[in-house]
Amino acid sequence: MLSLENRVAIITGASRGIGRALALGLAQQGCRIVVAAKSVQSTEKLPGSIHTVAEEIEALGIEALPIQVDVRDGDQIDALVRRTLERFGRIDILINNAGAVWWRPVLDTPAKRFDLVLGVNARAAFLMCRAVLPTMIERRWGHIINMSPPIDPGVVPGKVAYFISKFGMTLLTHGLAEELRSSNIAVNSLWPVTIIESQASINWQLGSPEMWRKPDILVDCVLRLVNKEPGAITGQALLDEDFLRADGVTDFSSYACVPGTSPPRIPWSGIG
């Protein structure tokens, strides 16, 4: 296991939910965190902000840099990376976690919704990767994690726009990993096999808490990935439970939101 002390991670969509959990999990290992998201104020519907998460990180004794960013804006992405380098002088880890959800058939998907999911998911991940690559290549070390699923055409009907955007992120993983293999930079995708408790699962009413796992399972996956040398695993579209099982984990009970339950794998055909 490598030390994450003094490494620097940018996490998009880090103001709440999975992004917040990833930020705190990495910070607990000594990693300095750039908390990147749109939310600068906490609301009843969307609790949490870049500032509240940064305060939680700093309470652990770790440096945090909260930066408001709309990941659809390339100029804001460039400014985010520039400010990170001005503050910390390096970028070691990028997690493209910001996401937009639209689980509707094609006829129920207006152009603006298509543009939204493409912009927040596939396009933003591409631009974020492109922006951090020069410093990672110069340092010859880096981990990029795209929160996107393995490509499976069977899950697409009824959610075409969404999966065009998410599979676009996964294609980015596969292609960029090969482009960077000689630069000692890993690029992988990570996706849960169950519904994860988050604002998306709550607001979209995706099943019930008995079907959910805590974000902790994704945190443990990310920690195991970034604690390996980049050349160890790259170009993979990983599923959280399968990855952990292959890494020796056998007990998943602590991840259940409701103690004593066994959340099922996502039944894509029955959601949305």
PDB file of C-alpha atoms in Angstrom:
ATOM      1  CA  MET A   1       0.000   0.000   0.000  1.00  0.00           C
ATOM      2  CA  LEU A   2       1.297   3.450  -0.935  1.00  0.00           C
ATOM      3  CA  SER A   3       1.057   6.513   1.275  1.00  0.00           C
ATOM      4  CA  LEU A   4      -1.398   9.201   0.221  1.00  0.00           C
ATOM      5  CA  GLU A   5       0.094  11.765   2.564  1.00  0.00           C
ATOM      6  CA  ASN A   6       0.513  15.111   0.787  1.00  0.00           C
ATOM      7  CA  ARG A   7      -0.912  13.836  -2.484  1.00  0.00           C
ATOM      8  CA  VAL A   8      -3.585  16.012  -4.075  1.00  0.00           C
ATOM      9  CA  ALA A   9      -6.967  14.855  -5.359  1.00  0.00           C
ATOM     10  CA  ILE A  10      -9.561  16.766  -7.352  1.00  0.00           C
ATOM     11  CA  ILE A  11     -13.067  15.387  -6.870  1.00  0.00           C
ATOM     12  CA  THR A  12     -15.934  16.798  -8.909  1.00  0.00           C
ATOM     13  CA  GLY A  13     -19.448  16.698  -7.514  1.00  0.00           C
ATOM     14  CA  ALA A  14     -17.886  16.688  -4.047  1.00  0.00           C
ATOM     15  CA  SER A  15     -20.395  18.829  -2.168  1.00  0.00           C
ATOM     16  CA  ARG A  16     -22.551  15.910  -0.995  1.00  0.00           C
ATOM     17  CA  GLY A  17     -23.306  12.212  -1.323  1.00  0.00           C
ATOM     18  CA  ILE A  18     -20.739   9.972  -2.968  1.00  0.00           C
ATOM     19  CA  GLY A  19     -18.392  12.847  -3.771  1.00  0.00           C
ATOM     20  CA  ARG A  20     -18.344  14.016  -0.155  1.00  0.00           C
ATOM     21  CA  ALA A  21     -17.725  10.472   1.056  1.00  0.00           C
ATOM     22  CA  LEU A  22     -14.813  10.083  -1.385  1.00  0.00           C
ATOM     23  CA  ALA A  23     -13.344  13.412  -0.282  1.00  0.00           C
ATOM     24  CA  LEU A  24     -13.471  12.489   3.399  1.00  0.00           C
ATOM     25  CA  GLY A  25     -12.178   8.976   2.785  1.00  0.00           C
ATOM     26  CA  LEU A  26      -9.129  10.229   0.904  1.00  0.00           C
ATOM     27  CA  ALA A  27      -8.555  13.000   3.436  1.00  0.00           C
ATOM     28  CA  GLN A  28      -8.497  10.450   6.257  1.00  0.00           C
ATOM     29  CA  GLN A  29      -5.534   8.884   4.466  1.00  0.00           C
ATOM     30  CA  GLY A  30      -3.692  12.212   4.387  1.00  0.00           C
ATOM     31  CA  CYS A  31      -4.601  13.299   0.853  1.00  0.00           C
ATOM     32  CA  ARG A  32      -5.207  17.006   0.292  1.00  0.00           C
ATOM     33  CA  ILE A  33      -8.548  17.605  -1.402  1.00  0.00           C
ATOM     34  CA  VAL A  34      -9.900  20.010  -3.992  1.00  0.00           C
ATOM     35  CA  VAL A  35     -13.643  20.087  -3.349  1.00  0.00           C
ATOM     36  CA  ALA A  36     -15.111  20.928  -6.754  1.00  0.00           C
ATOM     37  CA  ALA A  37     -18.846  21.395  -7.281  1.00  0.00           C
ATOM     38  CA  LYS A  38     -21.511  23.973  -8.136  1.00  0.00           C
ATOM     39  CA  SER A  39     -23.089  24.251  -4.698  1.00  0.00           C
ATOM     40  CA  VAL A  40     -21.800  27.057  -2.488  1.00  0.00           C
ATOM     41  CA  GLN A  41     -24.805  27.046  -0.167  1.00  0.00           C
ATOM     42  CA  SER A  42     -26.567  24.158   1.518  1.00  0.00           C
ATOM     43  CA  THR A  43     -30.343  23.890   0.972  1.00  0.00           C
ATOM     44  CA  GLU A  44     -33.062  21.630   2.311  1.00  0.00           C
ATOM     45  CA  LYS A  45     -33.379  19.822  -1.021  1.00  0.00           C
ATOM     46  CA  LEU A  46     -29.625  19.725  -1.670  1.00  0.00           C
ATOM     47  CA  PRO A  47     -27.840  19.665   1.695  1.00  0.00           C
ATOM     48  CA  GLY A  48     -24.114  20.298   1.656  1.00  0.00           C
ATOM     49  CA  SER A  49     -21.786  22.618  -0.241  1.00  0.00           C
ATOM     50  CA  ILE A  50     -18.148  22.899  -1.225  1.00  0.00           C
ATOM     51  CA  HIS A  51     -17.573  24.914   1.934  1.00  0.00           C
ATOM     52  CA  THR A  52     -19.214  22.497   4.377  1.00  0.00           C
ATOM     53  CA  VAL A  53     -17.219  19.583   2.952  1.00  0.00           C
ATOM     54  CA  ALA A  54     -14.000  21.608   3.038  1.00  0.00           C
ATOM     55  CA  GLU A  55     -14.665  22.381   6.710  1.00  0.00           C
ATOM     56  CA  GLU A  56     -15.110  18.665   7.447  1.00  0.00           C
ATOM     57  CA  ILE A  57     -11.797  17.899   5.734  1.00  0.00           C
ATOM     58  CA  GLU A  58      -9.970  20.665   7.579  1.00  0.00           C
ATOM     59  CA  ALA A  59     -11.385  19.342  10.862  1.00  0.00           C
ATOM     60  CA  LEU A  60      -9.329  16.209  10.111  1.00  0.00           C
ATOM     61  CA  GLY A  61      -6.205  18.344   9.931  1.00  0.00           C
ATOM     62  CA  ILE A  62      -5.983  18.098   6.133  1.00  0.00           C
ATOM     63  CA  GLU A  63      -5.798  20.966   3.659  1.00  0.00           C
ATOM     64  CA  ALA A  64      -8.861  21.508   1.467  1.00  0.00           C
ATOM     65  CA  LEU A  65      -9.495  23.883  -1.402  1.00  0.00           C
ATOM     66  CA  PRO A  66     -13.188  24.492  -2.176  1.00  0.00           C
ATOM     67  CA  ILE A  67     -13.727  25.672  -5.749  1.00  0.00           C
ATOM     68  CA  GLN A  68     -17.082  26.383  -7.339  1.00  0.00           C
ATOM     69  CA  VAL A  69     -17.189  24.969 -10.849  1.00  0.00           C
ATOM     70  CA  ASP A  70     -19.757  24.211 -13.507  1.00  0.00           C
ATOM     71  CA  VAL A  71     -18.129  21.234 -15.206  1.00  0.00           C
ATOM     72  CA  ARG A  72     -19.955  22.055 -18.453  1.00  0.00           C
ATOM     73  CA  ASP A  73     -17.760  25.160 -18.786  1.00  0.00           C
ATOM     74  CA  GLY A  74     -14.300  24.456 -20.182  1.00  0.00           C
ATOM     75  CA  ASP A  75     -12.931  27.783 -18.993  1.00  0.00           C
ATOM     76  CA  GLN A  76     -14.026  27.057 -15.432  1.00  0.00           C
ATOM     77  CA  ILE A  77     -12.356  23.641 -15.616  1.00  0.00           C
ATOM     78  CA  ASP A  78      -9.098  25.223 -16.772  1.00  0.00           C
ATOM     79  CA  ALA A  79      -9.346  27.755 -13.934  1.00  0.00           C
ATOM     80  CA  LEU A  80      -9.984  24.945 -11.435  1.00  0.00           C
ATOM     81  CA  VAL A  81      -6.817  23.145 -12.469  1.00  0.00           C
ATOM     82  CA  ARG A  82      -4.817  26.361 -12.526  1.00  0.00           C
ATOM     83  CA  ARG A  83      -5.918  27.283  -8.987  1.00  0.00           C
ATOM     84  CA  THR A  84      -5.110  23.780  -7.772  1.00  0.00           C
ATOM     85  CA  LEU A  85      -1.572  23.995  -9.119  1.00  0.00           C
ATOM     86  CA  GLU A  86      -1.111  27.490  -7.688  1.00  0.00           C
ATOM     87  CA  ARG A  87      -2.149  26.222  -4.240  1.00  0.00           C
ATOM     88  CA  PHE A  88      -0.621  22.748  -4.125  1.00  0.00           C
ATOM     89  CA  GLY A  89       1.833  22.537  -7.036  1.00  0.00           C
ATOM     90  CA  ARG A  90       0.665  19.090  -8.103  1.00  0.00           C
ATOM     91  CA  ILE A  91      -2.341  16.925  -9.012  1.00  0.00           C
ATOM     92  CA  ASP A  92      -2.092  13.208  -8.298  1.00  0.00           C
ATOM     93  CA  ILE A  93      -5.682  11.970  -8.416  1.00  0.00           C
ATOM     94  CA  LEU A  94      -8.744  13.002 -10.407  1.00  0.00           C
ATOM     95  CA  ILE A  95     -12.170  11.541  -9.700  1.00  0.00           C
ATOM     96  CA  ASN A  96     -14.832  12.476 -12.238  1.00  0.00           C
ATOM     97  CA  ASN A  97     -17.807  12.029  -9.950  1.00  0.00           C
ATOM     98  CA  ALA A  98     -20.103  14.896 -10.976  1.00  0.00           C
ATOM     99  CA  GLY A  99     -23.134  13.459 -12.702  1.00  0.00           C
ATOM    100  CA  ALA A 100     -26.494  14.280 -14.220  1.00  0.00           C
ATOM    101  CA  VAL A 101     -29.335  11.766 -14.270  1.00  0.00           C
ATOM    102  CA  TRP A 102     -32.125  11.474 -16.849  1.00  0.00           C
ATOM    103  CA  TRP A 103     -33.772   8.078 -17.012  1.00  0.00           C
ATOM    104  CA  ARG A 104     -36.420   8.590 -19.676  1.00  0.00           C
ATOM    105  CA  PRO A 105     -37.123   7.227 -23.184  1.00  0.00           C
ATOM    106  CA  VAL A 106     -35.972   9.122 -26.261  1.00  0.00           C
ATOM    107  CA  LEU A 107     -39.388  10.691 -26.915  1.00  0.00           C
ATOM    108  CA  ASP A 108     -39.406  12.064 -23.371  1.00  0.00           C
ATOM    109  CA  THR A 109     -35.907  13.536 -23.667  1.00  0.00           C
ATOM    110  CA  PRO A 110     -35.825  17.160 -24.868  1.00  0.00           C
ATOM    111  CA  ALA A 111     -32.651  18.447 -26.461  1.00  0.00           C
ATOM    112  CA  LYS A 112     -31.718  20.459 -23.366  1.00  0.00           C
ATOM    113  CA  ARG A 113     -31.819  17.308 -21.218  1.00  0.00           C
ATOM    114  CA  PHE A 114     -29.687  15.421 -23.721  1.00  0.00           C
ATOM    115  CA  ASP A 115     -27.197  18.292 -23.709  1.00  0.00           C
ATOM    116  CA  LEU A 116     -27.219  18.353 -19.898  1.00  0.00           C
ATOM    117  CA  VAL A 117     -26.326  14.691 -19.369  1.00  0.00           C
ATOM    118  CA  LEU A 118     -23.749  14.757 -22.166  1.00  0.00           C
ATOM    119  CA  GLY A 119     -22.238  17.953 -20.816  1.00  0.00           C
ATOM    120  CA  VAL A 120     -22.045  16.966 -17.155  1.00  0.00           C
ATOM    121  CA  ASN A 121     -21.081  13.344 -17.735  1.00  0.00           C
ATOM    122  CA  ALA A 122     -19.043  12.545 -20.857  1.00  0.00           C
ATOM    123  CA  ARG A 123     -17.892  15.998 -21.956  1.00  0.00           C
ATOM    124  CA  ALA A 124     -16.903  17.176 -18.485  1.00  0.00           C
ATOM    125  CA  ALA A 125     -14.918  14.008 -17.790  1.00  0.00           C
ATOM    126  CA  PHE A 126     -13.075  14.454 -21.099  1.00  0.00           C
ATOM    127  CA  LEU A 127     -12.243  18.093 -20.365  1.00  0.00           C
ATOM    128  CA  MET A 128     -11.206  17.389 -16.775  1.00  0.00           C
ATOM    129  CA  CYS A 129      -8.855  14.640 -17.915  1.00  0.00           C
ATOM    130  CA  ARG A 130      -7.409  16.825 -20.648  1.00  0.00           C
ATOM    131  CA  ALA A 131      -6.795  19.655 -18.169  1.00  0.00           C
ATOM    132  CA  VAL A 132      -4.928  17.580 -15.546  1.00  0.00           C
ATOM    133  CA  LEU A 133      -2.849  15.482 -17.939  1.00  0.00           C
ATOM    134  CA  PRO A 134       0.086  17.868 -18.493  1.00  0.00           C
ATOM    135  CA  THR A 135       1.021  17.971 -14.789  1.00  0.00           C
ATOM    136  CA  MET A 136       0.425  14.225 -14.301  1.00  0.00           C
ATOM    137  CA  ILE A 137       2.550  13.403 -17.344  1.00  0.00           C
ATOM    138  CA  GLU A 138       5.307  15.731 -16.124  1.00  0.00           C
ATOM    139  CA  ARG A 139       5.336  13.984 -12.732  1.00  0.00           C
ATOM    140  CA  ARG A 140       4.907  10.527 -14.319  1.00  0.00           C
ATOM    141  CA  TRP A 141       2.304   9.486 -11.761  1.00  0.00           C
ATOM    142  CA  GLY A 142      -1.443   9.708 -11.579  1.00  0.00           C
ATOM    143  CA  HIS A 143      -4.772   8.011 -11.036  1.00  0.00           C
ATOM    144  CA  ILE A 144      -7.930   9.016 -12.904  1.00  0.00           C
ATOM    145  CA  ILE A 145     -11.225   7.411 -11.917  1.00  0.00           C
ATOM    146  CA  ASN A 146     -14.383   7.936 -13.955  1.00  0.00           C
ATOM    147  CA  MET A 147     -17.604   7.034 -12.178  1.00  0.00           C
ATOM    148  CA  SER A 148     -19.170   5.113 -15.049  1.00  0.00           C
ATOM    149  CA  PRO A 149     -20.331   1.549 -15.768  1.00  0.00           C
ATOM    150  CA  PRO A 150     -19.039  -1.257 -17.960  1.00  0.00           C
ATOM    151  CA  ILE A 151     -20.592  -1.013 -21.417  1.00  0.00           C
ATOM    152  CA  ASP A 152     -23.714  -3.183 -21.622  1.00  0.00           C
ATOM    153  CA  PRO A 153     -26.205  -2.468 -24.449  1.00  0.00           C
ATOM    154  CA  GLY A 154     -28.877  -4.390 -22.572  1.00  0.00           C
ATOM    155  CA  VAL A 155     -29.402  -1.618 -20.011  1.00  0.00           C
ATOM    156  CA  VAL A 156     -29.867   1.192 -22.560  1.00  0.00           C
ATOM    157  CA  PRO A 157     -33.593   1.030 -23.544  1.00  0.00           C
ATOM    158  CA  GLY A 158     -35.587   3.663 -21.676  1.00  0.00           C
ATOM    159  CA  LYS A 159     -32.433   5.520 -20.638  1.00  0.00           C
ATOM    160  CA  VAL A 160     -30.722   6.163 -23.973  1.00  0.00           C
ATOM    161  CA  ALA A 161     -29.446   9.701 -23.354  1.00  0.00           C
ATOM    162  CA  TYR A 162     -28.117   8.798 -19.922  1.00  0.00           C
ATOM    163  CA  PHE A 163     -26.201   5.757 -21.095  1.00  0.00           C
ATOM    164  CA  ILE A 164     -24.802   7.525 -24.149  1.00  0.00           C
ATOM    165  CA  SER A 165     -23.249   9.935 -21.649  1.00  0.00           C
ATOM    166  CA  LYS A 166     -22.110   7.308 -19.143  1.00  0.00           C
ATOM    167  CA  PHE A 167     -20.741   4.879 -21.707  1.00  0.00           C
ATOM    168  CA  GLY A 168     -18.928   7.860 -23.212  1.00  0.00           C
ATOM    169  CA  MET A 169     -17.066   8.175 -19.909  1.00  0.00           C
ATOM    170  CA  THR A 170     -16.199   4.489 -20.027  1.00  0.00           C
ATOM    171  CA  LEU A 171     -14.908   4.765 -23.591  1.00  0.00           C
ATOM    172  CA  LEU A 172     -12.755   7.629 -22.345  1.00  0.00           C
ATOM    173  CA  THR A 173     -11.374   5.251 -19.717  1.00  0.00           C
ATOM    174  CA  HIS A 174     -10.500   2.534 -22.212  1.00  0.00           C
ATOM    175  CA  GLY A 175      -8.953   4.853 -24.777  1.00  0.00           C
ATOM    176  CA  LEU A 176      -7.083   7.208 -22.468  1.00  0.00           C
ATOM    177  CA  ALA A 177      -5.607   4.343 -20.430  1.00  0.00           C
ATOM    178  CA  GLU A 178      -3.815   3.094 -23.539  1.00  0.00           C
ATOM    179  CA  GLU A 179      -2.681   6.582 -24.513  1.00  0.00           C
ATOM    180  CA  LEU A 180      -1.144   7.048 -21.058  1.00  0.00           C
ATOM    181  CA  ARG A 181       0.164   3.568 -20.322  1.00  0.00           C
ATOM    182  CA  SER A 182       3.770   4.619 -20.911  1.00  0.00           C
ATOM    183  CA  SER A 183       3.315   7.701 -18.684  1.00  0.00           C
ATOM    184  CA  ASN A 184       2.534   5.739 -15.501  1.00  0.00           C
ATOM    185  CA  ILE A 185      -0.988   7.151 -15.245  1.00  0.00           C
ATOM    186  CA  ALA A 186      -3.894   4.811 -14.516  1.00  0.00           C
ATOM    187  CA  VAL A 187      -7.362   5.448 -15.874  1.00  0.00           C
ATOM    188  CA  ASN A 188     -10.221   3.287 -14.637  1.00  0.00           C
ATOM    189  CA  SER A 189     -13.988   3.399 -14.376  1.00  0.00           C
ATOM    190  CA  LEU A 190     -15.848   2.431 -11.211  1.00  0.00           C
ATOM    191  CA  TRP A 191     -19.535   1.659 -10.773  1.00  0.00           C
ATOM    192  CA  PRO A 192     -21.713   0.152  -8.039  1.00  0.00           C
ATOM    193  CA  VAL A 193     -23.615  -3.104  -8.465  1.00  0.00           C
ATOM    194  CA  THR A 194     -26.342  -1.845  -6.094  1.00  0.00           C
ATOM    195  CA  ILE A 195     -28.064   1.488  -5.695  1.00  0.00           C
ATOM    196  CA  ILE A 196     -25.960   3.772  -3.505  1.00  0.00           C
ATOM    197  CA  GLU A 197     -27.574   6.092  -0.973  1.00  0.00           C
ATOM    198  CA  SER A 198     -27.286   9.604  -2.410  1.00  0.00           C
ATOM    199  CA  GLN A 199     -29.387  12.627  -3.291  1.00  0.00           C
ATOM    200  CA  ALA A 200     -30.002  11.008  -6.680  1.00  0.00           C
ATOM    201  CA  SER A 201     -31.401   7.823  -5.147  1.00  0.00           C
ATOM    202  CA  ILE A 202     -33.519   9.882  -2.746  1.00  0.00           C
ATOM    203  CA  ASN A 203     -34.791  12.499  -5.210  1.00  0.00           C
ATOM    204  CA  TRP A 204     -35.438   9.974  -7.982  1.00  0.00           C
ATOM    205  CA  GLN A 205     -36.991   7.536  -5.483  1.00  0.00           C
ATOM    206  CA  LEU A 206     -34.806   4.689  -6.681  1.00  0.00           C
ATOM    207  CA  GLY A 207     -36.079   1.775  -4.655  1.00  0.00           C
ATOM    208  CA  SER A 208     -36.087   1.861  -0.856  1.00  0.00           C
ATOM    209  CA  PRO A 209     -33.305   2.050   1.757  1.00  0.00           C
ATOM    210  CA  GLU A 210     -33.333  -1.753   2.040  1.00  0.00           C
ATOM    211  CA  MET A 211     -32.024  -1.797  -1.554  1.00  0.00           C
ATOM    212  CA  TRP A 212     -29.236   0.696  -0.938  1.00  0.00           C
ATOM    213  CA  ARG A 213     -25.627   0.487   0.128  1.00  0.00           C
ATOM    214  CA  LYS A 214     -23.640   3.269   1.760  1.00  0.00           C
ATOM    215  CA  PRO A 215     -21.127   5.234  -0.336  1.00  0.00           C
ATOM    216  CA  ASP A 216     -18.450   3.615   1.850  1.00  0.00           C
ATOM    217  CA  ILE A 217     -18.148   0.707  -0.574  1.00  0.00           C
ATOM    218  CA  LEU A 218     -17.064   3.065  -3.353  1.00  0.00           C
ATOM    219  CA  VAL A 219     -14.687   4.832  -0.973  1.00  0.00           C
ATOM    220  CA  ASP A 220     -13.016   1.521  -0.137  1.00  0.00           C
ATOM    221  CA  CYS A 221     -12.675   0.726  -3.850  1.00  0.00           C
ATOM    222  CA  VAL A 222     -11.097   4.092  -4.590  1.00  0.00           C
ATOM    223  CA  LEU A 223      -8.664   3.798  -1.684  1.00  0.00           C
ATOM    224  CA  ARG A 224      -7.565   0.370  -2.861  1.00  0.00           C
ATOM    225  CA  LEU A 225      -7.091   1.669  -6.425  1.00  0.00           C
ATOM    226  CA  VAL A 226      -5.099   4.796  -5.623  1.00  0.00           C
ATOM    227  CA  ASN A 227      -2.955   2.944  -3.081  1.00  0.00           C
ATOM    228  CA  LYS A 228      -1.593   0.814  -5.936  1.00  0.00           C
ATOM    229  CA  GLU A 229       1.062   1.867  -8.401  1.00  0.00           C
ATOM    230  CA  PRO A 230      -0.700   3.191 -11.530  1.00  0.00           C
ATOM    231  CA  GLY A 231       0.622   0.383 -13.690  1.00  0.00           C
ATOM    232  CA  ALA A 232      -1.047  -2.278 -11.540  1.00  0.00           C
ATOM    233  CA  ILE A 233      -4.603  -1.714 -12.800  1.00  0.00           C
ATOM    234  CA  THR A 234      -5.549   0.516 -15.720  1.00  0.00           C
ATOM    235  CA  GLY A 235      -8.072   0.596 -18.550  1.00  0.00           C
ATOM    236  CA  GLN A 236     -10.655  -1.353 -16.533  1.00  0.00           C
ATOM    237  CA  ALA A 237     -14.388  -0.761 -16.026  1.00  0.00           C
ATOM    238  CA  LEU A 238     -14.728  -2.063 -12.490  1.00  0.00           C
ATOM    239  CA  LEU A 239     -17.809  -3.030 -10.491  1.00  0.00           C
ATOM    240  CA  ASP A 240     -17.414  -2.251  -6.811  1.00  0.00           C
ATOM    241  CA  GLU A 241     -18.386  -5.575  -5.237  1.00  0.00           C
ATOM    242  CA  ASP A 242     -16.623  -7.665  -7.862  1.00  0.00           C
ATOM    243  CA  PHE A 243     -13.445  -5.595  -7.508  1.00  0.00           C
ATOM    244  CA  LEU A 244     -13.447  -5.927  -3.714  1.00  0.00           C
ATOM    245  CA  ARG A 245     -14.119  -9.681  -3.867  1.00  0.00           C
ATOM    246  CA  ALA A 246     -11.170 -10.098  -6.221  1.00  0.00           C
ATOM    247  CA  ASP A 247      -9.109  -8.106  -3.708  1.00  0.00           C
ATOM    248  CA  GLY A 248     -10.034 -10.467  -0.866  1.00  0.00           C
ATOM    249  CA  VAL A 249     -13.137  -8.903   0.701  1.00  0.00           C
ATOM    250  CA  THR A 250     -15.830 -11.428   1.657  1.00  0.00           C
ATOM    251  CA  ASP A 251     -18.109  -9.594   4.128  1.00  0.00           C
ATOM    252  CA  PHE A 252     -20.267  -6.799   2.657  1.00  0.00           C
ATOM    253  CA  SER A 253     -22.799  -6.532   5.485  1.00  0.00           C
ATOM    254  CA  SER A 254     -21.367  -3.279   6.848  1.00  0.00           C
ATOM    255  CA  TYR A 255     -22.181  -1.491   3.592  1.00  0.00           C
ATOM    256  CA  ALA A 256     -25.965  -2.044   3.829  1.00  0.00           C
ATOM    257  CA  CYS A 257     -27.929   1.112   4.683  1.00  0.00           C
ATOM    258  CA  VAL A 258     -30.404  -1.004   6.644  1.00  0.00           C
ATOM    259  CA  PRO A 259     -28.564  -3.423   8.947  1.00  0.00           C
ATOM    260  CA  GLY A 260     -29.315  -7.072   8.261  1.00  0.00           C
ATOM    261  CA  THR A 261     -30.411  -6.552   4.655  1.00  0.00           C
ATOM    262  CA  SER A 262     -28.698  -7.729   1.471  1.00  0.00           C
ATOM    263  CA  PRO A 263     -29.186  -5.041  -1.191  1.00  0.00           C
ATOM    264  CA  PRO A 264     -29.752  -6.647  -4.617  1.00  0.00           C
ATOM    265  CA  ARG A 265     -27.865  -5.889  -7.785  1.00  0.00           C
ATOM    266  CA  ILE A 266     -29.422  -3.063  -9.761  1.00  0.00           C
ATOM    267  CA  PRO A 267     -32.418  -4.335 -11.771  1.00  0.00           C
ATOM    268  CA  TRP A 268     -31.986  -1.800 -14.575  1.00  0.00           C
ATOM    269  CA  SER A 269     -35.076  -2.983 -16.445  1.00  0.00           C
ATOM    270  CA  GLY A 270     -37.242  -2.155 -13.439  1.00  0.00           C
ATOM    271  CA  ILE A 271     -35.879   1.323 -12.642  1.00  0.00           C
ATOM    272  CA  GLY A 272     -36.817   4.646 -14.131  1.00  0.00           C
TER     273      GLY A 272
END
